[in-house]
Coordinates of C-alpha atoms in Angstrom, one line a residue:
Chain A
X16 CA -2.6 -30.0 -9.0
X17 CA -6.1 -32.0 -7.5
X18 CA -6.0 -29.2 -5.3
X19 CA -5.5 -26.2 -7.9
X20 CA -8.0 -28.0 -9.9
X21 CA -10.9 -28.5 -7.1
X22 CA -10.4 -24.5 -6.7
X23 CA -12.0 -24.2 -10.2
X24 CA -14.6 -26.2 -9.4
X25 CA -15.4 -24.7 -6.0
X26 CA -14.8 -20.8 -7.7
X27 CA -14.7 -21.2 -11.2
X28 CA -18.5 -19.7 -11.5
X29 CA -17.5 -16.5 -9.3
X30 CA -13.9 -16.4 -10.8
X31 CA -15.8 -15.8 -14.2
X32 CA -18.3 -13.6 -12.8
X33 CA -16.6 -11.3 -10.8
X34 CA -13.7 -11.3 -14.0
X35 CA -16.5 -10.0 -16.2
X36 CA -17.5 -7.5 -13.9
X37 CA -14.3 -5.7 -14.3
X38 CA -14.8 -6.0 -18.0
X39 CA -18.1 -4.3 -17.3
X40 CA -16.4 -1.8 -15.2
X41 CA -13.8 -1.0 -17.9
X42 CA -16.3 -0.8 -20.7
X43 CA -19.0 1.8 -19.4
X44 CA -15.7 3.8 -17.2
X45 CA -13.8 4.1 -20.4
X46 CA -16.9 5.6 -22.8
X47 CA -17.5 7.6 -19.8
X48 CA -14.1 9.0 -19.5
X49 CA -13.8 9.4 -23.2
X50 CA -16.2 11.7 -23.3
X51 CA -15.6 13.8 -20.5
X52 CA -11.9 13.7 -21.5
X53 CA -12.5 15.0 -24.4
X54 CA -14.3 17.9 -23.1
X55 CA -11.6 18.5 -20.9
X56 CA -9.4 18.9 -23.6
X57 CA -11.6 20.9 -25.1
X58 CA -11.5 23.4 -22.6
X59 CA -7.6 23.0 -22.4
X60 CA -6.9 23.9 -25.6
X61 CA -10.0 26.4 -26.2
X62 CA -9.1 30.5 -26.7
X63 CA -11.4 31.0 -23.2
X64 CA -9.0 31.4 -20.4
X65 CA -11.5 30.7 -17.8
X66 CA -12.5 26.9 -19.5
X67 CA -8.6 26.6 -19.3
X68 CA -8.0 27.4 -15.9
X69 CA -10.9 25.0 -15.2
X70 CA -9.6 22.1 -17.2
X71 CA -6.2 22.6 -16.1
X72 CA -7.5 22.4 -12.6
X73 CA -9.3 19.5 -13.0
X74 CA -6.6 17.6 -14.4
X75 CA -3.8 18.6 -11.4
X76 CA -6.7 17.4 -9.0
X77 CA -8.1 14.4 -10.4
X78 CA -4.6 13.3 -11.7
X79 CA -3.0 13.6 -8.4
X80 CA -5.7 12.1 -6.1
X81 CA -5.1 8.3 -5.7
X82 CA -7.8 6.3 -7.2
X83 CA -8.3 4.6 -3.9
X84 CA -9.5 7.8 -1.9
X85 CA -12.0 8.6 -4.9
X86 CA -13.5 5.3 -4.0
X87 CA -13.7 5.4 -0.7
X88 CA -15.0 9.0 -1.0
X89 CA -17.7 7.3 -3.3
X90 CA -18.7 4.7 -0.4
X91 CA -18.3 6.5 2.6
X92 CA -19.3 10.4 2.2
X93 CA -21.7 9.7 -1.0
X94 CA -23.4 6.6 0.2
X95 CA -22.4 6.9 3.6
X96 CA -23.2 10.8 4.5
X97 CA -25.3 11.7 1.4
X98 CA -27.0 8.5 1.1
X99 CA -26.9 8.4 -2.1
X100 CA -28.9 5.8 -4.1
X101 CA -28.6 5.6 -8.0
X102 CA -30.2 2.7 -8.1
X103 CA -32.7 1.0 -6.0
X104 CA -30.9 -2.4 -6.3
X105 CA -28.2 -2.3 -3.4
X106 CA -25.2 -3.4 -4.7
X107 CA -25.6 -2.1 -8.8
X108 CA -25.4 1.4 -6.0
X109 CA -22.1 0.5 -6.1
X110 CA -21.3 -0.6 -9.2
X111 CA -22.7 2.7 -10.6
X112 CA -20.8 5.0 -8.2
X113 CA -17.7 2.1 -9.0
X114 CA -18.0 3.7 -12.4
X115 CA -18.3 7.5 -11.8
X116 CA -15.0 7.1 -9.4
X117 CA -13.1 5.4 -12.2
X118 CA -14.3 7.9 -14.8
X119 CA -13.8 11.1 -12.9
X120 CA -9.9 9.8 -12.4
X121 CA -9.0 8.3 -15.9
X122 CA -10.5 11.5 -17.3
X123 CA -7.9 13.3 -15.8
X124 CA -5.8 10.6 -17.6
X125 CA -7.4 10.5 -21.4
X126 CA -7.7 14.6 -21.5
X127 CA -3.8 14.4 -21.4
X128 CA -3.8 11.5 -24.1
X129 CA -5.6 14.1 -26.4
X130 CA -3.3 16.7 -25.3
X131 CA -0.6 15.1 -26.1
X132 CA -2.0 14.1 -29.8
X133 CA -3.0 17.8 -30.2
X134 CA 0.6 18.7 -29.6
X135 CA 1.4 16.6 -33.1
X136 CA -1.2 18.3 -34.9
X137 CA 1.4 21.1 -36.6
X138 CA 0.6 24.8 -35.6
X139 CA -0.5 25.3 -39.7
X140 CA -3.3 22.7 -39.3
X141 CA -5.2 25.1 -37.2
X142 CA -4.0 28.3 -38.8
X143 CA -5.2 27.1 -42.4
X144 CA -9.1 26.1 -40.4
X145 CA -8.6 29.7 -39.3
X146 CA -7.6 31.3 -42.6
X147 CA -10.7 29.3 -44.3
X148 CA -13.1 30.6 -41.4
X149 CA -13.8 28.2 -39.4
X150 CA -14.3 29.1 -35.4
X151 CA -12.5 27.5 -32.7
X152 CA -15.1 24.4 -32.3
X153 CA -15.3 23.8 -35.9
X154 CA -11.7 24.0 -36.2
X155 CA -11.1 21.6 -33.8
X156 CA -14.0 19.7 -34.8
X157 CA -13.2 19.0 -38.2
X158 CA -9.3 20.0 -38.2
X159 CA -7.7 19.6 -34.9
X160 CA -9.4 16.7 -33.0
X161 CA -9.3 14.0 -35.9
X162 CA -5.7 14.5 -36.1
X163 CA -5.2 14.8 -32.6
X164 CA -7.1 11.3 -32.2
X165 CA -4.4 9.3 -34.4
X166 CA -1.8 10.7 -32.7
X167 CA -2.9 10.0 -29.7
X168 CA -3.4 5.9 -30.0
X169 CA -0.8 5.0 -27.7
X170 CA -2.0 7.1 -25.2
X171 CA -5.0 6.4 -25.0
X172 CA -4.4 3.0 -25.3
X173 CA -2.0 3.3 -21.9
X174 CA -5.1 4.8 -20.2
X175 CA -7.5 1.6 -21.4
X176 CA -4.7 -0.4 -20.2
X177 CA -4.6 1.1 -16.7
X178 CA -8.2 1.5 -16.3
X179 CA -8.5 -2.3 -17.0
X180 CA -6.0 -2.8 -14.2
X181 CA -7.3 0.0 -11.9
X182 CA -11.1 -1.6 -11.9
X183 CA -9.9 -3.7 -9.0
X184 CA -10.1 -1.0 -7.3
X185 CA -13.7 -1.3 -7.4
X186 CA -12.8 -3.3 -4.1
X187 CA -12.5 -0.5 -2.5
X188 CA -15.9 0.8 -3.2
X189 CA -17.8 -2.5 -1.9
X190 CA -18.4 -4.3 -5.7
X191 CA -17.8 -8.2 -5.9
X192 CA -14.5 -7.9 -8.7
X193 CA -12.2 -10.2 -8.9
X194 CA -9.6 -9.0 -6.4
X195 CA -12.5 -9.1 -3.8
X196 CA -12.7 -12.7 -4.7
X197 CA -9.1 -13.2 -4.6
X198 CA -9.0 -11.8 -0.6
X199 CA -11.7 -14.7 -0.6
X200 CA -10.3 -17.5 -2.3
X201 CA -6.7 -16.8 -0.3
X202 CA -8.9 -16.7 2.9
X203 CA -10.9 -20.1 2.3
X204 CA -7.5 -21.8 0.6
X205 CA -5.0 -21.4 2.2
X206 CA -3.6 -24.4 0.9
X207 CA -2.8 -22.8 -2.5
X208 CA -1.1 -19.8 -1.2
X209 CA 0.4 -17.8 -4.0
X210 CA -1.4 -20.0 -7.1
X211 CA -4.5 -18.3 -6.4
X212 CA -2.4 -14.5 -6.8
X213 CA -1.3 -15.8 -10.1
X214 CA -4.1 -16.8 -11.8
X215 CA -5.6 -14.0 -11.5
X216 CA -2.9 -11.4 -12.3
X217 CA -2.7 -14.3 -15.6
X218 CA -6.7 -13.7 -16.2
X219 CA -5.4 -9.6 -16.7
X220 CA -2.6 -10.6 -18.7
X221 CA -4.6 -12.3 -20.9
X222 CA -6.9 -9.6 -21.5
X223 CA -4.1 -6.6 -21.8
X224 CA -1.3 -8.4 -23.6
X225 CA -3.6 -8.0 -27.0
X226 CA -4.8 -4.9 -26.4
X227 CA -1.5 -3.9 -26.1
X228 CA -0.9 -5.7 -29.4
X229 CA -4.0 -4.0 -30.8
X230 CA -3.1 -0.2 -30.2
X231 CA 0.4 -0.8 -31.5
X232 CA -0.9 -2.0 -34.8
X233 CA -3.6 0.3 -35.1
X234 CA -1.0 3.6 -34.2
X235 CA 0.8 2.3 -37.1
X236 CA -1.8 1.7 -39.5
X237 CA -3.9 5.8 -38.2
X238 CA -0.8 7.8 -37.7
X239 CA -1.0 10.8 -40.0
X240 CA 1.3 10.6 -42.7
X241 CA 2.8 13.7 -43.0
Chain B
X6 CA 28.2 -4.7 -29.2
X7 CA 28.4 -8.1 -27.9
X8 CA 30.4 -6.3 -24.8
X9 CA 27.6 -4.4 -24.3
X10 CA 25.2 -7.2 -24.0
X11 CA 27.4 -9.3 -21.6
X12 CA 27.9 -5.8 -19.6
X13 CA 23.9 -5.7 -19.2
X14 CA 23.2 -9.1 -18.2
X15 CA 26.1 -9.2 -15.9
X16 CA 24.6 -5.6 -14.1
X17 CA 21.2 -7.6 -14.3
X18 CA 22.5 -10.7 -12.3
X19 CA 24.4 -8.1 -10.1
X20 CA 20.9 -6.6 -9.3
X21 CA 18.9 -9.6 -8.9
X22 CA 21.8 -10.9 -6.6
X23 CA 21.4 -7.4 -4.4
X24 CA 17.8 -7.9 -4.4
X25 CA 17.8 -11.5 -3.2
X26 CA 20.0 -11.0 -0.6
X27 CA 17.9 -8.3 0.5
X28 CA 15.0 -10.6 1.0
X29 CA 17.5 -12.9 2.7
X30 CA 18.1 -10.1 5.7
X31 CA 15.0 -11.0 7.7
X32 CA 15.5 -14.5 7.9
X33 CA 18.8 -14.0 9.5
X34 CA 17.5 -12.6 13.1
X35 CA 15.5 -16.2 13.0
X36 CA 18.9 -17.8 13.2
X37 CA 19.6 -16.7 17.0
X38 CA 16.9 -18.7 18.4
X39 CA 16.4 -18.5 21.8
X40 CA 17.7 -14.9 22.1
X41 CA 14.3 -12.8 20.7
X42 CA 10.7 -14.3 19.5
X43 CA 8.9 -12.6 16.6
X44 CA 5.2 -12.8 17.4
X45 CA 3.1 -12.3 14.5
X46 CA -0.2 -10.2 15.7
X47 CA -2.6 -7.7 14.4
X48 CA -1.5 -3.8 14.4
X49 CA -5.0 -2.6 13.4
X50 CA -7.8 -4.9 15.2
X51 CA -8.7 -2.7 18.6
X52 CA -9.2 -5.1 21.5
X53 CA -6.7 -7.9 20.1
X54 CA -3.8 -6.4 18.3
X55 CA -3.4 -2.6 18.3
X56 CA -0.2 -0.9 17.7
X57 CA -0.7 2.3 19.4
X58 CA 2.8 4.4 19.2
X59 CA 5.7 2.0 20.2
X60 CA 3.5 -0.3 22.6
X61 CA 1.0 -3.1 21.4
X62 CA -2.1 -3.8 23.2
X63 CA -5.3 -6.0 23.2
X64 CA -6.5 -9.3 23.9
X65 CA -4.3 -11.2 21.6
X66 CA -1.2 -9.2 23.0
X67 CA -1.8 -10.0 26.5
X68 CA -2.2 -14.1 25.6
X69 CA 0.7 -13.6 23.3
X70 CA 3.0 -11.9 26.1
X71 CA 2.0 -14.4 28.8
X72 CA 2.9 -17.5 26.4
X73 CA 6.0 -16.0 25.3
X74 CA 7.0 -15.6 28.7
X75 CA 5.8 -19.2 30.3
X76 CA 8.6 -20.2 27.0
X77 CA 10.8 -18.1 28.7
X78 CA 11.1 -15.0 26.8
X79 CA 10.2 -11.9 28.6
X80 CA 8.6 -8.9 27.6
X81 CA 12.0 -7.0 26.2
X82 CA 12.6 -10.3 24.0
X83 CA 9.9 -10.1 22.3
X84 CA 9.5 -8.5 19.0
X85 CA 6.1 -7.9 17.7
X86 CA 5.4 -8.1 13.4
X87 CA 2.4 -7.0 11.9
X88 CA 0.6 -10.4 10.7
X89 CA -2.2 -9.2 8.4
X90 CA -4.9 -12.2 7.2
X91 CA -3.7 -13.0 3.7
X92 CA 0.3 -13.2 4.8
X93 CA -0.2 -15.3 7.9
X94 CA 0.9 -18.7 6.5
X95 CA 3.4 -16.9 4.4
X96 CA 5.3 -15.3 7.2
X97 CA 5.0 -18.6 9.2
X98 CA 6.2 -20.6 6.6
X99 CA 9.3 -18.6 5.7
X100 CA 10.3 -18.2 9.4
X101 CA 9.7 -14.5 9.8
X102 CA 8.0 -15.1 12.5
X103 CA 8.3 -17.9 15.4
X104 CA 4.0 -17.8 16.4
X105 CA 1.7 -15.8 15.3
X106 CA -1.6 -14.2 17.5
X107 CA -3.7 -12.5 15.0
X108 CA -7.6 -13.5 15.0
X109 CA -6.2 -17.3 13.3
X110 CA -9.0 -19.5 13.0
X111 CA -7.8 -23.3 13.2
X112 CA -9.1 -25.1 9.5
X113 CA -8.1 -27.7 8.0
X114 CA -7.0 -25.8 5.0
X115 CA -4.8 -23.5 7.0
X116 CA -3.3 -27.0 8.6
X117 CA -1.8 -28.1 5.1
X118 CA 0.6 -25.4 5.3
X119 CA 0.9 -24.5 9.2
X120 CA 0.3 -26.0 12.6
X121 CA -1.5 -24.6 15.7
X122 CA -1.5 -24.5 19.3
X123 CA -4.4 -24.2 21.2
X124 CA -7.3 -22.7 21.0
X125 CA -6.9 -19.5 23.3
X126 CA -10.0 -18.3 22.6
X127 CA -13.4 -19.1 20.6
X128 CA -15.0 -16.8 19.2
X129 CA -18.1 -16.2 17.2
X130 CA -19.3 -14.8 14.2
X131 CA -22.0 -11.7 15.6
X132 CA -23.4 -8.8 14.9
X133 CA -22.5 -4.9 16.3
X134 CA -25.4 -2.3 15.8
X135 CA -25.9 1.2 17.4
X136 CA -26.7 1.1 20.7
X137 CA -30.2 2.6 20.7
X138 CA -31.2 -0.1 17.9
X139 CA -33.5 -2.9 19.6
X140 CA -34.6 -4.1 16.0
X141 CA -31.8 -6.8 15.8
X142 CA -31.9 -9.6 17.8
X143 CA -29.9 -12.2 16.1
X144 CA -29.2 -13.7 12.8
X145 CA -32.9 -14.4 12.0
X146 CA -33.8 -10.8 11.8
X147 CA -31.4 -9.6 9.3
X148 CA -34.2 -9.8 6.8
X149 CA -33.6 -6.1 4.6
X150 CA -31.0 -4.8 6.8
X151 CA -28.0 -3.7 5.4
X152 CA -24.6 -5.3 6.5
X153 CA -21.0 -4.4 6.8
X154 CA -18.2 -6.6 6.6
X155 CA -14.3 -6.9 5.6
X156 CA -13.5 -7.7 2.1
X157 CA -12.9 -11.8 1.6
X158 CA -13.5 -12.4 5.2
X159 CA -14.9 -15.6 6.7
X160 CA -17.8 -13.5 8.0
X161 CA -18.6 -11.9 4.6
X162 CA -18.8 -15.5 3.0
X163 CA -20.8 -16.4 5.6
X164 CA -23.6 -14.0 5.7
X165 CA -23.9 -14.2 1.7
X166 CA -24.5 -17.9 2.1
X167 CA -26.3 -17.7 5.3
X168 CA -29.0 -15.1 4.4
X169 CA -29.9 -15.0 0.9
X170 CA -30.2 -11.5 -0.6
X171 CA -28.3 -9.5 2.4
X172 CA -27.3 -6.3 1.3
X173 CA -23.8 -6.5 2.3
X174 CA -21.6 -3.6 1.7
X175 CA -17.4 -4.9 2.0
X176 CA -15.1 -2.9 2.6
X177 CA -11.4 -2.8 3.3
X178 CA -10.9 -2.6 7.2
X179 CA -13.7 -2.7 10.3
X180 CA -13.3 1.1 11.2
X181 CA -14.9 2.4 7.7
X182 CA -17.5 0.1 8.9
X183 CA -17.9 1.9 12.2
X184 CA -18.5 5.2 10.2
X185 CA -21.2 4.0 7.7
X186 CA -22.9 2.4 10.9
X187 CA -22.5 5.7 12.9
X188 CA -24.4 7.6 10.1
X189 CA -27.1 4.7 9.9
X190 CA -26.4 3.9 6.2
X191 CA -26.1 0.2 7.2
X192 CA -27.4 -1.2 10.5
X193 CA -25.2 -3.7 11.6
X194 CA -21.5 -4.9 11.2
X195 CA -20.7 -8.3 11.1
X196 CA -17.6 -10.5 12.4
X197 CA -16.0 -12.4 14.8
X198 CA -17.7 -11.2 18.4
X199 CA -14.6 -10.5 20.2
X200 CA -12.8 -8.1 17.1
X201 CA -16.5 -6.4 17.6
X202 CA -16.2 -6.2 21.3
X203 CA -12.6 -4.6 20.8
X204 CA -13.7 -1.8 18.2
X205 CA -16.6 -0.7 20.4
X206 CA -14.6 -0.5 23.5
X207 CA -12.0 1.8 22.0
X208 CA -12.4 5.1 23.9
X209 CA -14.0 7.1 21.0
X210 CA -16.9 4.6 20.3
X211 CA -17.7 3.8 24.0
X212 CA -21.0 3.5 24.6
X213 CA -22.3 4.2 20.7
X214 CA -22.1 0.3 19.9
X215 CA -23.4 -2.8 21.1
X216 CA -22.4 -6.2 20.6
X217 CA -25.8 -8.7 20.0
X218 CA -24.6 -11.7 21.7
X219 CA -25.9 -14.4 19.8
X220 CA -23.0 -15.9 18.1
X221 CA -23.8 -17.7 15.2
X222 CA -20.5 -19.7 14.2
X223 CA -17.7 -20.9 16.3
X224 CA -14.0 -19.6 15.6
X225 CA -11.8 -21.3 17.6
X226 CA -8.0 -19.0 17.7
X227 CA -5.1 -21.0 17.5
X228 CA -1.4 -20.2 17.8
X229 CA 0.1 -20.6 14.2
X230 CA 3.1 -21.7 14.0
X231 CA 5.5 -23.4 11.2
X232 CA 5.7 -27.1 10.8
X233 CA 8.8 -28.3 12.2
X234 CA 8.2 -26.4 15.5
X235 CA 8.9 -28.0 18.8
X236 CA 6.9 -25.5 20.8
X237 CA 3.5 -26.3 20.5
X238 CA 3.1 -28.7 23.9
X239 CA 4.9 -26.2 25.6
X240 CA 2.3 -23.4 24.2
X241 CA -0.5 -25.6 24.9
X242 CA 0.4 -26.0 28.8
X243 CA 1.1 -22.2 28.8
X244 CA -2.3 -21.1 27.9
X245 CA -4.0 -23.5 30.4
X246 CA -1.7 -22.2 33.2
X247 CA -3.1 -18.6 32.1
X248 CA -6.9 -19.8 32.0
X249 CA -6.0 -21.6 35.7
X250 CA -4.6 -18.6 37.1
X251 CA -7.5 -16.1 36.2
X252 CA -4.7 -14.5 34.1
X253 CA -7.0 -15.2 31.0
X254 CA -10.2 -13.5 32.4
X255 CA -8.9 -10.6 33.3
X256 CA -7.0 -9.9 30.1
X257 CA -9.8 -10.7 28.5
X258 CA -12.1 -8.1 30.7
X259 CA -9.4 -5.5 30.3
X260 CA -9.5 -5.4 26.7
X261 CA -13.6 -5.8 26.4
X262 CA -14.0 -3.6 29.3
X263 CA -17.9 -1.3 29.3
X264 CA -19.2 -3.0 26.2
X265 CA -21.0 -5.9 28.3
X266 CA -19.6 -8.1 26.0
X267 CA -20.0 -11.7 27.4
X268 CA -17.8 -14.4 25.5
X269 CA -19.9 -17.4 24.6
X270 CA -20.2 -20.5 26.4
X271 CA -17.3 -22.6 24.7
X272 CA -14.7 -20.3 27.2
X273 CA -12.4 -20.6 28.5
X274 CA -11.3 -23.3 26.1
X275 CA -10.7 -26.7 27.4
X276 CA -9.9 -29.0 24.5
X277 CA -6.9 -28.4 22.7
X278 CA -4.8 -29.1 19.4
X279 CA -3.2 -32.5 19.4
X280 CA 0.4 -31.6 19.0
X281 CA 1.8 -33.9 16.2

């Protein structure tokens, strides 16, 4: 127990700060991929066959690429070929490219979400928009998308969840998160052994348990009551 | 109902009996001591512990091999396991492997849950840059240069504290440092001298790399081993016999072989681990 205890005052600073990091990482990675997801599914459910063909591609790619190659690919062909530099401060580089990685991938991810809420919006919904006169991005708009939205808590809120969890592997791509610091803390204490594993997967459970909580209540209280 | 509920817990205890005695499997081939070791080294680190097909070579191997053998195991009885950083004490600990080789640096921490032989070797925290660069010297002129390092590593730590504002990129293994070096988006790697010696004297990077040779931390490598082990005299009086005989050197220039890498002044090692 001393020993646990003199871990959190030797770490307990960088514990927090490289914790919050992956909060960051969630936060600006999940409006990111909100957005492009949506556009995605957009395209996917849009009358224009080539904007299909494009989002379906996109999805089959991104989905099926493991999240660890897109990061590596981010550190060692942008940074490491391209040289690329978003930022003149060295290591925000890497938190930025960090977040396009996780974006491009949970994209794949939240465009199915949608997908999958557009699929309980019934086949009338978007004949009625039609038979009033609305085109297809109005009707989706105003008609298809709000629906689609409700429906598609849950799943959504499965992508938040996994993006929360996937952030460490932001390792991968060179940013100090908390399962950087863990390699660390398991290196310099070797004493604690497997204590030092649990309290951080305990730091994720903490965060996802109510969020998980959170989208269950809140499908309940948006589904469309039909 | 209630049938149905004893029939699922009694399929859950079957399962978590068929998955414990599946973790039980590898501790059984500990149980014929004396027939095979299990030698806990490196498969990835060039120079010290490389699995390359079915053999195992490097600096680490070669020390490893000669021990094993001065305990009276030869070559065919031993049995080499992959000993990466974070599961060293682990395996030690839950007899999965008999003594491990694998870049272990002796620390008091480390000694809470295992004991050491040794050391066969200290090395040194240095840097590697591409041969043609002259502009590193040393630690001191770091100053805006970019790093690489492993992930949690002692050298990582190290530089961070060592020179304030380094821009250190980490990543997961030594070779995607090699590449950023190669293409000049960092300009130097960082870790122990000898693991930096081994990757530039692997056959594609000969002669591209250069070891700076100004060690600036001392890393003596022990033998880990579990508590209760008899061995470590025995391990201790092997590894001298190898540094009498010249056996040491010349493993050591095998496996270091056209990078003029020099080890530092503390080899061959002369004081040892007191053997409790």
């Amino acid at each position: 127990m001393q020993g646990y205890l003199s871990l959190w005052d030797e770490y307990g600073a960088r514990i927090m700060e490289s914790f919050w990091t992956n909060l960051q990482l969630t936060f600006w990675a999940f409006i990111a991929c909100a957005i492009l997801g949506t556009i995605l599914a957009i395209m996917r459910i849009s009358p224009i066959p080539s904007l299909r063909a494009f989002g379906t591609a996109y999805v089959n790619i991104f989905r099926n690429t493991p999240l660890t190659i897109i990061m590596t690919f981010g550190v060692l062909v942008l940074f490491g070929v391209f040289q690329l530099q978003l930022s003149s401060d060295f290591n925000f580089n890497f938190f930025q490219i960090a977040i396009i990685g996780l974006t491009i991938y949970h994209a794949a991810f939240f465009c199915e979400a949608i997908r999958s809420g557009v699929n309980t919006v019934p086949l009338g919904q978007a004949e009625a928009a039609r038979a009033i006169g609305l085109g297809f991005l109005p009707a989706a708009r105003l008609v298809i998308l709000p629906q689609a939205f409700r429906g598609a808590i849950v799943p959504m809120g499965n992508v938040l969840i996994a993006l929360i969890k996937n952030t460490t592997v932001a390792l991968a791509g060179s940013v100090a998160e908390i399962s950087g610091l863990m390699k660390t803390m398991i290196e310099y204490r070797a004493d604690l052994g497997v204590l030092i594993f649990l309290t951080v997967a305990l730091m994720f459970v903490v965060i996802v348990v109510p969020i998980g909580m959170l989208v269950t209540w809140l499908s309940k209280k948006l589904a469309v009551a039909r | 109902m209630r049938k149905n509920r004893f029939g699922a817990i009694a399929a859950m205890a079957a399962v978590a009996a068929l998955t414990l005695t599946a973790c039980g499997g590898s501790d059984n081939a500990g149980d014929g001591e004396g027939d095979k070791v299990r030698i806990g080294i490196k498969f990835d680190q060039p120079g010290l512990g490389f699995q390359d097909g079915s053999t195992y070579t490097g600096f680490d191997v070669d020390v490893a091999k000669y021990v094993a053998n001065e305990l009276g195991y030869t070559e065919d009885k031993i049995e080499f396991v992959s000993a990466p950083s974070a599961n060293r004490e682990t395996l030690l600990e839950t007899n999965q492997v008999d003594m491990i080789f694998a870049t272990y640096t002796i620390n008091d921490k480390r000694k809470e849950r295992v004991g050491f032989a040794g050391p066969y070797f200290i090395a040194g925290q240095d840097l590697l840059v591409r041969a043609d660069d002259s502009s590193i010297t040393g630690k001191d002129s770091l100053d805006g240069k970019k790093l690489c390092s492993v992930t949690g590593s002692t050298s990582a730590e190290n530089v961070k504290k060592d020179v304030p504002g380094v821009s250190l990129v980490e990543q997961q293994g030594y070779a995607d440092c090699l590449g950023l070096l190669e293409t000049g988006s960092i300009d130097a790697i960082t870790t122990d001298d000898i693991i930096l010696a081994g990757l530039a004297a692997t056959s594609a990077n000969k002669g591209k790399f250069k070891v700076v040779g100004k060690p600036f931390s001392e890393e003596p490598y022990g033998v880990g081993l579990n508590k209760t082990n008899d061995k470590c005299e025995k391990i201790n009086t092997a590894i001298k016999k190898m540094i009498d005989s010249g056996e040491w050197q010349k493993a050591l220039d095998k496996n270091t072989e056209g990078t003029g890498y020099k080890p530092s002044a503390l080899n061959p090692p002369t004081k040892f681990e007191a053997c409790s």
